[in-house]
Amino acid sequence: MLSWRRDVEYIFGIVGIPVTEIAIAAQQLGIKYIGMRNEQAACYAASAIGYLTGRPGVCLVVSGPGLIHALGGMANANVNCWPLLLIGGSSERNQETMGAFQEFPQVEACRLYTKFSARPSSIEAIPFVIEKAVRTSIYGRPGACYVDIPADFVNLQVNVNSIKYMECCMSPPVSMAETSAVRMAASVIRNAKQPLLIIGKGAAYAHAEENIKKLVEQYKLPFLPTPMGKGVVPDNHPNCVGAARSRALQFADVIVLFGARLNWILHFGLPPRYQPDVKFIQVDICAEELGNNVKPAVTLLGDISAVSKQLLEELDKTAWEYPPESKWWKTLREKMKSNEAASKELASKKSLPMNYYTVFYHVQEQLPRDCFVVSEGANTMDIGRTVLQNYLPRHRLDAGTFRTMGVGLGFAIAAAMVAKDRSPGQRVICVEGDSAFGFSGMEVETICRYNLPIILLVVNNNGIYQGFDMNTWKETSKFRDPTAVVPPMCLLPNSHYEQIMTAFGGKGYFVETPEELQKSLRQSLADTTKPSLINIMIEPQATRKAQDFHWLTRSNM
Ligand code: ADP
Ligand code: MG
């Protein structure tokens, strides 16, 4: 247990039989225990700690149903390649297969969601298994791990001297790419006519910001962040071509991938979203990832921070830079300008209810530069991402690779804990669709209980994707038999979500106009004593602006 104090800072969970004593013992050791309202949200919070700090956050759950509720969080962490340690209480060993209280094959159940899932064979073996789980979660490609603690272990006495005391693992060893591959990559980059760097959340996790920024600036290369790659190099950097994303992907002839998989988010690296002969240079810590969906021109297996330094050193050997006045840069800049103008025009619309762009432009105007931005929802997340800027790495958390809805409040709570402990005064802005908010809405009580510096924005269109306004709702209700169907996408119009916040002592605002939005945001930012929730009513049928590719409307980007 002693090593835990040093290596585990936060445990998120819900107590009950048989883990209550574990939470109390952890608190006695000085570990921060944050009691949540649902294991799913607790597990999301713990996984965000892993991404933000590079050490696994712990989620502590009870047996059976508690463990099952946490599976969503585990799957999300594992799909995102984030470290996580789930500790589950389980039924007593001598009652196994007898129909014990909350009995479930937990180790087996977790195998599908983890890199490692095990039960210590004895109480003396616990430190050994925990060390292995922590190490496995952060070494190689990060991921989730599970350790099962049977109820009859919890109150067992053990002689400390009988435990072969295990120090927790060292930081992950740093691996570098083959020199010949680095040389080849540099040569492909130098010969590129239309180069593009793609910065993924793997680069953020690897703390590669300094080296990647140097690559961008020294060689004048255009870059495109993925959703959580935003902020590794600031969004307002002149070389960021986020506003010309489709164009950049479609016409690049050389693409360097820094910790971004060629999955659905990047349209699998295939035509028509890319040139058929585009040369991919893949940088990743996971060898099995290299070559997925495309045949890469060069693969650089290693830690992104180390490999980007190798690339810098190699490129430094000649006096090369990508010509800033190239036709490629001109094409990208023109496209960025026209896309930005289209968004601005939508944002300037005075009609009420507001559209997404109007809302996000007003939010962006007041957003503190160092805040965490947490976001989820369909249009809320997709449009919000194009307007809300990130200036710092690892300061955006969203539905991620798994596109999980319900992560927002858990993520916000984790970010707020980190902010509180590491840079007091820093705020967390959590931008939720009304549907997304519903998944974990009761965590507002957690936010108020710990008085966390979170401002929740619920962008409310009365539904999933789209909803009805009050009049249409009433009109259609008139004809509806009380037992007949409610349209699946509809939520109750004009729901006062802000009252969930006031119920627990936070500040709540219901806003319908840009002026009300500006004012409530100003007040929320000025008030550092309380969390707040701003319920922002928007046009229920609002959507995003027209896209070049029609299938973009349902994708993440
Ligand atoms: P995004 O969603 O931003 O595109 P992905 O989650 O698809 O990002 O990709 C992240 C990639 O980063 C994963 O393939 C993972 O193996 C890799 N990765 C994680 N940490 C490191 C690291 N330290 N060095 C290199 N690659 C890493
Ligand atoms: Mg909605």
Coordinates of C-alpha atoms and ligand atoms in Angstrom, one line a residue:
M1 CA 0.0 0.0 0.0
L2 CA 2.8 2.4 0.7
S3 CA 3.8 2.7 -2.9
W4 CA 0.3 3.8 -3.8
R5 CA 0.6 7.0 -2.0
R6 CA 3.4 8.1 -4.3
D7 CA 2.0 6.7 -7.6
V8 CA -1.7 7.2 -7.3
E9 CA -3.0 10.6 -6.7
Y10 CA -6.7 10.2 -7.4
I11 CA -9.3 7.5 -7.0
F12 CA -12.8 8.0 -8.4
G13 CA -15.5 5.6 -7.4
I14 CA -18.6 4.7 -5.6
V15 CA -18.3 2.8 -2.3
G16 CA -20.3 -0.1 -1.1
I17 CA -19.7 -3.8 -0.2
P18 CA -16.8 -4.7 -0.3
V19 CA -14.7 -1.7 -1.2
T20 CA -15.7 1.0 1.3
E21 CA -12.7 0.2 3.5
I22 CA -10.4 0.5 0.5
A23 CA -11.6 4.1 -0.1
I24 CA -11.2 5.0 3.6
A25 CA -7.7 3.4 3.7
A26 CA -6.7 5.3 0.6
Q27 CA -7.8 8.6 2.1
Q28 CA -5.8 7.8 5.2
L29 CA -2.8 7.4 3.0
G30 CA -3.4 10.8 1.5
I31 CA -4.8 9.7 -1.8
K32 CA -7.7 11.9 -3.0
Y33 CA -10.8 9.9 -3.2
I34 CA -13.6 11.4 -5.3
G35 CA -17.0 9.9 -4.7
M36 CA -19.1 9.9 -7.9
R37 CA -22.8 9.1 -8.7
N38 CA -22.3 6.4 -11.3
E39 CA -19.4 4.1 -11.9
Q40 CA -19.4 4.9 -15.6
A41 CA -18.7 8.6 -15.0
A42 CA -16.2 7.6 -12.3
C43 CA -14.4 5.5 -14.8
Y44 CA -14.4 8.2 -17.4
A45 CA -12.9 10.6 -14.8
A46 CA -10.2 8.2 -13.9
S47 CA -9.3 7.6 -17.6
A48 CA -9.0 11.4 -18.2
I49 CA -6.5 11.6 -15.3
G50 CA -4.4 9.0 -17.2
Y51 CA -4.4 11.2 -20.3
L52 CA -3.7 14.4 -18.5
T53 CA -1.0 13.2 -16.1
G54 CA 0.6 10.2 -17.8
R55 CA -0.1 8.0 -14.7
P56 CA -3.2 5.9 -14.5
G57 CA -6.1 7.3 -12.6
V58 CA -7.8 4.7 -10.4
C59 CA -11.5 3.8 -10.5
L60 CA -12.8 1.9 -7.6
V61 CA -16.1 0.0 -7.9
V62 CA -18.2 -2.6 -6.1
S63 CA -18.7 -6.1 -7.4
G64 CA -21.1 -7.2 -10.1
P65 CA -23.3 -4.3 -11.3
G66 CA -20.7 -1.8 -10.1
L67 CA -18.1 -3.4 -12.2
I68 CA -20.4 -3.7 -15.2
H69 CA -21.3 0.0 -15.1
A70 CA -17.5 0.8 -15.3
L71 CA -17.0 -1.3 -18.5
G72 CA -18.0 1.6 -20.6
G73 CA -15.3 3.8 -19.1
M74 CA -12.8 1.0 -19.5
A75 CA -13.7 0.4 -23.2
N76 CA -13.4 4.1 -23.8
A77 CA -10.0 4.4 -22.2
N78 CA -8.7 1.4 -24.1
V79 CA -10.0 2.6 -27.4
N80 CA -8.5 6.0 -26.8
C81 CA -5.1 4.4 -25.7
W82 CA -5.3 6.0 -22.3
P83 CA -3.9 4.5 -19.1
L84 CA -6.4 3.4 -16.5
L85 CA -6.5 1.2 -13.5
L86 CA -9.9 -0.3 -12.5
I87 CA -10.1 -1.9 -9.1
G88 CA -13.2 -4.0 -8.5
G89 CA -14.3 -5.6 -5.3
S90 CA -15.7 -9.1 -5.9
S91 CA -17.5 -11.8 -4.0
E92 CA -15.9 -14.0 -1.4
R93 CA -13.7 -16.7 -2.8
N94 CA -15.3 -19.5 -0.7
Q95 CA -18.8 -18.6 -2.1
E96 CA -17.7 -18.6 -5.7
T97 CA -20.2 -20.4 -8.1
M98 CA -22.7 -20.7 -5.2
G99 CA -24.6 -17.6 -6.2
A100 CA -22.7 -15.2 -4.0
F101 CA -23.7 -11.6 -3.4
Q102 CA -23.2 -9.8 -6.8
E103 CA -21.2 -12.7 -8.1
F104 CA -19.9 -12.2 -11.7
P105 CA -16.9 -13.5 -13.7
Q106 CA -15.2 -10.1 -13.4
V107 CA -11.7 -10.9 -14.5
E108 CA -13.0 -12.6 -17.6
A109 CA -15.5 -9.8 -18.3
C110 CA -12.7 -7.2 -18.2
R111 CA -10.4 -9.1 -20.5
L112 CA -12.1 -7.7 -23.6
Y113 CA -11.7 -4.1 -22.4
T114 CA -8.1 -4.2 -21.1
K115 CA -4.5 -5.0 -21.8
F116 CA -4.3 -6.9 -18.5
S117 CA -6.9 -8.3 -16.2
A118 CA -6.1 -10.4 -13.1
R119 CA -6.9 -11.3 -9.5
P120 CA -4.0 -11.6 -7.1
S121 CA -3.6 -15.1 -5.8
S122 CA -3.2 -13.9 -2.2
I123 CA -3.2 -10.7 -0.2
E124 CA 0.6 -10.8 -0.2
A125 CA 0.4 -10.8 -4.1
I126 CA -1.6 -7.5 -4.3
P127 CA 1.4 -5.1 -4.6
F128 CA 2.9 -7.3 -7.2
V129 CA -0.2 -7.4 -9.4
I130 CA -0.9 -3.7 -8.9
E131 CA 2.6 -2.9 -10.0
K132 CA 2.1 -5.0 -13.1
A133 CA -1.2 -3.4 -13.9
V134 CA 0.2 0.2 -13.5
R135 CA 3.2 -0.7 -15.6
T136 CA 1.2 -2.4 -18.3
S137 CA -1.2 0.6 -18.4
I138 CA 1.6 3.1 -19.3
Y139 CA 4.3 1.0 -21.1
G140 CA 4.0 0.5 -24.9
R141 CA 0.6 1.7 -26.2
P142 CA -1.2 2.9 -23.1
G143 CA -4.5 1.3 -22.1
A144 CA -6.8 0.0 -19.4
C145 CA -6.0 -2.6 -16.7
Y146 CA -8.2 -4.4 -14.2
V147 CA -7.3 -5.8 -10.7
D148 CA -9.9 -7.9 -8.9
I149 CA -10.0 -7.8 -5.1
P150 CA -12.2 -10.5 -3.5
A151 CA -14.3 -9.4 -0.5
D152 CA -12.5 -11.8 1.8
F153 CA -9.2 -10.0 1.1
V154 CA -10.4 -6.6 2.3
N155 CA -10.4 -7.1 6.0
L156 CA -7.6 -9.7 6.1
Q157 CA -4.6 -8.9 8.3
V158 CA -1.2 -9.3 6.9
N159 CA 2.2 -9.1 8.3
V160 CA 3.9 -6.3 6.4
N161 CA 7.2 -8.0 6.7
S162 CA 5.9 -11.0 4.8
I163 CA 5.3 -8.9 1.7
K164 CA 8.0 -8.8 -0.8
Y165 CA 7.7 -5.0 -1.0
M166 CA 7.4 -3.8 -4.6
E167 CA 8.4 -0.3 -5.6
C168 CA 6.1 0.9 -8.4
C169 CA 7.5 0.9 -11.9
M170 CA 9.7 3.5 -13.4
S171 CA 8.5 5.9 -16.1
P172 CA 8.1 4.2 -19.5
P173 CA 11.4 3.5 -21.3
V174 CA 11.8 5.8 -24.3
S175 CA 12.2 4.2 -27.7
M176 CA 13.6 5.8 -30.8
A177 CA 13.2 5.1 -34.5
E178 CA 15.8 3.4 -36.7
T179 CA 18.3 5.9 -38.0
S180 CA 17.9 4.7 -41.6
A181 CA 14.1 5.2 -41.4
V182 CA 14.6 8.7 -40.0
R183 CA 16.9 9.5 -42.9
M184 CA 14.3 8.2 -45.4
A185 CA 11.5 10.2 -43.7
A186 CA 13.5 13.4 -43.9
S187 CA 14.2 12.8 -47.5
V188 CA 10.5 12.2 -48.3
I189 CA 9.6 15.4 -46.4
R190 CA 12.2 17.5 -48.2
N191 CA 10.9 16.3 -51.6
A192 CA 7.2 16.9 -50.8
K193 CA 5.3 19.3 -53.0
Q194 CA 2.2 19.5 -50.7
P195 CA 3.3 18.4 -47.2
L196 CA 1.0 18.1 -44.2
L197 CA 1.7 17.2 -40.5
I198 CA -1.2 15.6 -38.7
I199 CA -1.0 16.0 -34.9
G200 CA -3.0 13.4 -32.9
K201 CA -3.7 12.9 -29.3
G202 CA -0.8 10.5 -29.2
A203 CA 1.5 13.5 -29.7
A204 CA -0.3 15.3 -26.9
Y205 CA 0.0 12.3 -24.6
A206 CA 3.7 12.0 -25.5
H207 CA 4.3 15.7 -24.5
A208 CA 5.9 16.2 -27.9
E209 CA 4.7 19.8 -28.1
E210 CA 8.1 21.5 -28.1
N211 CA 9.7 19.4 -30.8
I212 CA 6.6 19.4 -33.1
K213 CA 6.3 23.2 -32.8
K214 CA 9.9 23.4 -33.8
L215 CA 9.3 21.2 -36.8
V216 CA 6.4 23.3 -37.9
E217 CA 8.2 26.6 -37.4
Q218 CA 11.7 25.8 -38.5
Y219 CA 10.6 24.1 -41.8
K220 CA 7.4 26.2 -42.3
L221 CA 5.2 23.2 -42.6
P222 CA 1.3 23.2 -42.5
F223 CA -0.2 21.2 -39.7
L224 CA -3.6 19.9 -38.9
P225 CA -4.6 18.8 -35.4
T226 CA -7.1 16.0 -34.7
P227 CA -9.8 16.9 -32.2
M228 CA -7.7 16.1 -29.1
G229 CA -4.4 17.0 -30.9
K230 CA -5.7 20.5 -30.7
G231 CA -3.4 22.7 -28.6
V232 CA -0.2 20.7 -29.1
V233 CA 0.7 23.6 -31.3
P234 CA -1.8 26.5 -30.6
D235 CA -4.9 26.6 -32.9
N236 CA -4.2 30.2 -33.7
H237 CA -0.7 29.4 -35.1
P238 CA -0.4 30.8 -38.6
N239 CA 0.6 27.3 -39.9
C240 CA -2.6 25.6 -38.5
V241 CA -4.8 24.6 -41.4
G242 CA -7.7 23.3 -39.4
A243 CA -10.0 25.6 -41.2
A244 CA -9.1 24.0 -44.5
R245 CA -9.1 20.4 -43.2
S246 CA -10.8 18.6 -46.1
R247 CA -8.7 20.5 -48.7
A248 CA -5.5 19.7 -46.8
L249 CA -6.3 16.0 -46.5
Q250 CA -7.5 15.7 -50.1
F251 CA -4.5 17.2 -51.9
A252 CA -1.5 16.6 -49.6
D253 CA 1.2 14.4 -51.3
V254 CA 3.1 13.7 -48.1
I255 CA 1.5 13.3 -44.7
V256 CA 3.4 12.8 -41.4
L257 CA 1.2 11.2 -38.8
F258 CA 2.3 12.0 -35.2
G259 CA 0.2 9.8 -33.0
A260 CA -3.0 9.6 -35.0
R261 CA -4.5 6.4 -36.3
L262 CA -5.8 6.1 -39.8
N263 CA -9.2 5.1 -38.5
W264 CA -12.7 6.6 -39.2
I265 CA -11.6 10.0 -37.8
L266 CA -9.0 10.3 -40.6
H267 CA -11.2 8.5 -43.2
F268 CA -8.9 5.5 -43.1
G269 CA -6.3 7.3 -45.2
L270 CA -8.1 6.3 -48.4
P271 CA -9.4 8.1 -51.6
P272 CA -11.5 10.1 -52.3
R273 CA -10.5 11.9 -49.1
Y274 CA -6.8 11.5 -50.0
Q275 CA -4.8 11.3 -53.1
P276 CA -4.4 7.6 -54.1
D277 CA -0.6 7.9 -54.1
V278 CA -0.2 10.1 -51.0
K279 CA 2.9 9.1 -49.0
F280 CA 2.2 8.5 -45.3
I281 CA 5.0 8.7 -42.7
Q282 CA 3.6 7.1 -39.6
V283 CA 5.1 7.8 -36.2
D284 CA 3.7 5.6 -33.5
I285 CA 4.8 3.7 -30.4
C286 CA 2.7 0.7 -31.4
A287 CA 4.3 -1.5 -34.1
E288 CA 1.0 -3.2 -34.9
E289 CA -0.5 0.1 -35.8
L290 CA 2.0 0.8 -38.6
G291 CA 0.5 -0.1 -42.0
N292 CA -3.1 -0.2 -40.9
N293 CA -5.4 0.6 -43.9
V294 CA -2.6 2.0 -46.0
K295 CA 0.9 1.0 -47.1
P296 CA 3.1 3.7 -45.5
A297 CA 6.1 5.2 -47.3
V298 CA 8.1 5.3 -44.0
T299 CA 7.3 3.9 -40.5
L300 CA 9.0 5.5 -37.5
L301 CA 8.5 3.2 -34.5
G302 CA 9.1 5.0 -31.3
D303 CA 8.1 7.7 -28.8
I304 CA 6.8 10.8 -30.6
S305 CA 8.8 13.2 -28.5
A306 CA 12.0 11.3 -29.2
V307 CA 11.3 10.6 -32.9
S308 CA 10.3 14.2 -33.6
K309 CA 13.6 15.2 -32.1
Q310 CA 15.4 12.7 -34.4
L311 CA 13.6 14.2 -37.4
L312 CA 14.6 17.7 -36.3
E313 CA 18.2 16.7 -36.1
E314 CA 18.1 15.0 -39.5
L315 CA 16.3 17.9 -41.3
D316 CA 18.8 20.2 -39.7
K317 CA 21.6 18.7 -41.7
T318 CA 20.7 20.7 -44.8
A319 CA 19.5 24.2 -45.2
W320 CA 16.0 23.2 -46.3
E321 CA 12.7 24.8 -45.5
Y322 CA 9.3 24.3 -47.2
P323 CA 8.7 27.4 -49.4
P324 CA 6.3 29.7 -47.6
E325 CA 5.1 31.2 -50.9
S326 CA 4.3 27.9 -52.5
K327 CA 1.1 27.2 -54.4
W328 CA 0.1 24.7 -51.7
W329 CA 0.2 27.4 -49.0
K330 CA -1.8 29.7 -51.2
T331 CA -4.5 27.1 -51.8
L332 CA -4.7 26.3 -48.2
R333 CA -4.9 30.0 -47.1
E334 CA -7.6 30.8 -49.6
K335 CA -9.7 27.8 -48.4
M336 CA -9.2 28.8 -44.8
K337 CA -10.3 32.3 -45.5
S338 CA -13.5 31.3 -47.3
N339 CA -14.4 28.7 -44.7
E340 CA -13.8 31.1 -41.8
A341 CA -15.9 33.8 -43.6
A342 CA -18.8 31.3 -44.0
S343 CA -18.7 30.5 -40.3
K344 CA -18.5 34.1 -39.3
E345 CA -21.5 34.9 -41.5
L346 CA -23.5 32.3 -39.8
A347 CA -22.3 33.5 -36.4
S348 CA -23.5 37.1 -37.2
K349 CA -27.1 36.0 -37.9
K350 CA -29.3 38.0 -35.6
S351 CA -32.3 35.7 -35.8
L352 CA -33.6 33.9 -32.7
P353 CA -33.4 31.2 -31.4
M354 CA -29.6 31.4 -31.9
N355 CA -27.7 28.9 -34.2
Y356 CA -24.6 27.0 -33.1
Y357 CA -22.1 29.4 -34.6
T358 CA -23.6 32.4 -32.9
V359 CA -23.3 30.6 -29.6
F360 CA -19.8 29.4 -30.1
Y361 CA -18.4 32.7 -31.3
H362 CA -19.7 34.4 -28.2
V363 CA -18.2 31.7 -26.0
Q364 CA -14.9 31.9 -27.8
E365 CA -14.7 35.6 -27.2
Q366 CA -14.7 35.1 -23.4
L367 CA -12.9 31.8 -23.2
P368 CA -9.9 32.1 -20.9
R369 CA -6.7 31.1 -22.8
D370 CA -5.6 28.5 -20.3
C371 CA -9.0 26.8 -19.7
F372 CA -9.7 23.1 -20.3
V373 CA -12.4 22.6 -22.9
V374 CA -14.4 19.5 -22.5
S375 CA -17.0 18.8 -25.1
E376 CA -19.5 16.2 -26.3
G377 CA -22.7 16.0 -28.3
A378 CA -23.2 15.7 -32.0
N379 CA -23.3 19.1 -33.6
T380 CA -22.4 20.7 -30.4
M381 CA -19.0 18.9 -30.3
D382 CA -18.4 19.0 -34.1
I383 CA -19.2 22.7 -34.6
G384 CA -17.8 23.7 -31.3
R385 CA -14.5 22.3 -32.2
T386 CA -14.1 24.4 -35.3
V387 CA -14.8 27.7 -33.3
L388 CA -13.4 27.1 -29.8
Q389 CA -9.7 27.4 -29.8
N390 CA -7.1 25.5 -27.8
Y391 CA -3.8 27.1 -27.0
L392 CA -2.3 24.5 -24.7
P393 CA -1.7 20.7 -25.2
R394 CA -3.9 18.2 -23.3
H395 CA -6.5 20.9 -22.7
R396 CA -9.2 19.4 -24.8
L397 CA -11.2 16.3 -23.8
D398 CA -14.1 15.0 -26.0
A399 CA -16.0 11.9 -27.1
G400 CA -12.7 10.6 -28.7
T401 CA -12.0 7.6 -30.9
F402 CA -15.0 5.7 -29.5
R403 CA -17.3 8.7 -29.9
T404 CA -18.7 8.0 -26.5
M405 CA -21.5 10.2 -25.3
G406 CA -21.7 10.7 -21.5
V407 CA -18.0 11.3 -20.9
G408 CA -18.3 15.1 -20.4
L409 CA -19.0 15.5 -16.7
G410 CA -16.5 12.8 -15.7
F411 CA -13.8 14.4 -17.8
A412 CA -14.6 17.8 -16.5
I413 CA -14.4 16.6 -12.9
A414 CA -11.0 15.0 -13.6
A415 CA -9.7 18.1 -15.3
A416 CA -11.0 20.3 -12.5
M417 CA -9.2 18.1 -9.9
V418 CA -6.0 18.5 -11.9
A419 CA -6.6 22.3 -12.3
K420 CA -7.3 22.7 -8.6
D421 CA -4.2 20.9 -7.5
R422 CA -1.7 22.1 -10.1
S423 CA -2.8 25.6 -11.2
P424 CA -5.4 27.1 -9.0
G425 CA -7.6 29.6 -10.8
Q426 CA -7.7 27.6 -14.0
R427 CA -11.2 26.9 -15.2
V428 CA -12.9 24.0 -17.0
I429 CA -15.5 24.8 -19.6
C430 CA -17.7 21.8 -20.4
V431 CA -19.7 22.3 -23.5
E432 CA -22.5 19.7 -23.7
G433 CA -25.3 19.0 -26.0
D434 CA -28.6 18.6 -24.1
S435 CA -28.7 14.9 -24.9
A436 CA -25.0 14.3 -24.0
F437 CA -25.6 16.1 -20.7
G438 CA -28.4 13.7 -19.8
F439 CA -26.1 10.7 -19.7
S440 CA -24.3 11.8 -16.5
G441 CA -26.4 14.8 -15.4
M442 CA -26.4 13.7 -11.7
E443 CA -22.6 14.3 -11.6
V444 CA -23.6 18.0 -11.1
E445 CA -24.1 17.0 -7.5
T446 CA -20.5 15.7 -7.4
I447 CA -19.3 19.0 -9.0
C448 CA -21.1 21.0 -6.3
R449 CA -20.0 18.7 -3.4
Y450 CA -16.3 19.2 -4.3
N451 CA -17.0 22.8 -5.4
L452 CA -15.1 22.3 -8.6
P453 CA -14.2 25.3 -11.0
I454 CA -16.4 24.1 -13.8
I455 CA -18.7 26.1 -16.0
L456 CA -21.2 23.8 -17.8
L457 CA -22.7 25.0 -21.0
V458 CA -25.7 23.0 -22.2
V459 CA -26.4 23.8 -25.9
N460 CA -30.0 22.9 -25.9
N461 CA -31.8 22.1 -29.1
N462 CA -34.5 20.0 -27.4
G463 CA -33.2 16.7 -28.8
I464 CA -30.7 14.3 -30.3
Y465 CA -29.3 15.8 -33.5
Q466 CA -32.4 17.9 -33.8
G467 CA -35.6 18.5 -31.7
F468 CA -38.9 20.2 -31.8
D469 CA -39.7 23.7 -30.7
M470 CA -42.4 24.1 -28.0
N471 CA -45.2 24.9 -30.5
T472 CA -44.4 22.0 -32.8
W473 CA -44.2 19.7 -29.8
K474 CA -47.6 20.9 -28.5
E475 CA -49.1 20.8 -31.9
T476 CA -48.0 17.2 -32.5
S477 CA -48.9 16.2 -29.0
K478 CA -52.4 17.2 -29.6
F479 CA -52.8 14.5 -32.2
R480 CA -50.8 12.0 -30.3
D481 CA -52.6 9.3 -28.5
P482 CA -51.0 9.3 -25.0
T483 CA -49.7 5.9 -25.5
A484 CA -48.4 6.5 -29.0
V485 CA -44.8 7.1 -29.9
V486 CA -42.7 10.2 -29.2
P487 CA -40.3 10.9 -32.0
P488 CA -37.0 9.1 -31.0
M489 CA -34.9 12.2 -31.4
C490 CA -37.1 14.5 -29.3
L491 CA -36.4 15.5 -25.7
L492 CA -38.7 17.6 -23.7
P493 CA -38.6 21.2 -25.1
N494 CA -37.3 24.0 -23.0
S495 CA -36.1 21.8 -20.2
H496 CA -34.6 23.8 -17.4
Y497 CA -31.3 22.0 -17.0
E498 CA -29.9 24.9 -15.1
Q499 CA -32.1 24.0 -12.2
I500 CA -30.1 20.9 -11.7
M501 CA -27.2 23.1 -10.8
T502 CA -29.2 25.4 -8.6
A503 CA -30.7 22.4 -6.8
F504 CA -27.2 21.7 -5.4
G505 CA -26.2 25.3 -4.7
G506 CA -24.4 26.3 -7.9
K507 CA -25.5 29.1 -10.2
G508 CA -27.9 28.4 -13.0
Y509 CA -28.8 30.5 -16.1
F510 CA -31.4 30.0 -18.8
V511 CA -30.4 32.1 -21.8
E512 CA -32.1 32.7 -25.2
T513 CA -30.3 35.7 -26.6
P514 CA -26.6 36.6 -27.4
E515 CA -26.8 39.3 -24.8
E516 CA -28.0 37.0 -22.1
L517 CA -25.3 34.5 -23.1
Q518 CA -22.6 37.1 -22.9
K519 CA -23.8 38.3 -19.5
S520 CA -24.2 34.9 -17.9
L521 CA -20.8 33.8 -19.2
R522 CA -19.1 36.9 -17.8
Q523 CA -20.8 36.4 -14.4
S524 CA -19.8 32.7 -14.3
L525 CA -16.2 33.5 -15.1
A526 CA -16.1 36.3 -12.6
D527 CA -17.5 34.1 -9.8
T528 CA -14.8 31.8 -8.7
T529 CA -16.7 30.6 -5.6
K530 CA -19.2 28.4 -7.4
P531 CA -19.7 26.1 -10.3
S532 CA -22.4 27.2 -12.8
L533 CA -24.6 25.9 -15.6
I534 CA -25.7 28.0 -18.5
N535 CA -28.6 26.4 -20.4
I536 CA -28.5 27.9 -23.9
M537 CA -31.6 27.6 -26.0
I538 CA -30.8 27.3 -29.7
E539 CA -32.8 26.8 -32.9
P540 CA -34.0 23.2 -32.6
Q541 CA -33.5 22.5 -36.3
A542 CA -30.1 24.2 -36.5
T543 CA -27.3 22.2 -38.2
R544 CA -23.8 22.8 -39.4
K545 CA -22.8 24.7 -42.5
A546 CA -22.8 22.9 -45.9
Q547 CA -19.9 20.4 -46.2
D548 CA -17.8 19.5 -49.2
F549 CA -18.3 15.8 -48.5
H550 CA -21.9 14.9 -47.6
W551 CA -20.8 12.0 -45.3
L552 CA -19.1 14.6 -43.1
T553 CA -22.4 15.5 -41.5
R554 CA -22.5 12.2 -39.5
S555 CA -18.8 11.8 -38.9
N556 CA -16.6 13.3 -36.3
M557 CA -15.0 15.9 -38.4
Ligands
ADP1 P1 -6.4 10.8 -32.7 O1 -7.7 10.4 -32.2 O2 -5.9 12.1 -32.2 O3 -6.2 10.7 -34.2 P2 -5.4 8.2 -32.0 O4 -5.9 7.8 -30.7 O5 -6.1 7.6 -33.2 O6 -5.3 9.8 -32.1 O7 -3.9 7.8 -32.1 C1 -3.0 7.9 -31.0 C2 -1.8 7.1 -31.3 O8 -0.7 7.5 -30.6 C3 -2.0 5.6 -31.0 O9 -1.8 4.8 -32.2 C4 -0.9 5.3 -30.0 O10 -0.3 4.1 -30.1 C5 0.0 6.4 -30.2 N1 0.8 6.8 -29.0 C6 0.5 7.0 -27.8 N2 1.5 7.4 -27.0 C7 2.5 7.5 -27.8 C8 3.9 7.9 -27.6 N3 4.4 8.3 -26.5 N4 4.7 7.9 -28.7 C9 4.3 7.5 -29.9 N5 3.0 7.1 -30.1 C10 2.1 7.1 -29.1
MG2 MG -29.3 18.2 -28.6

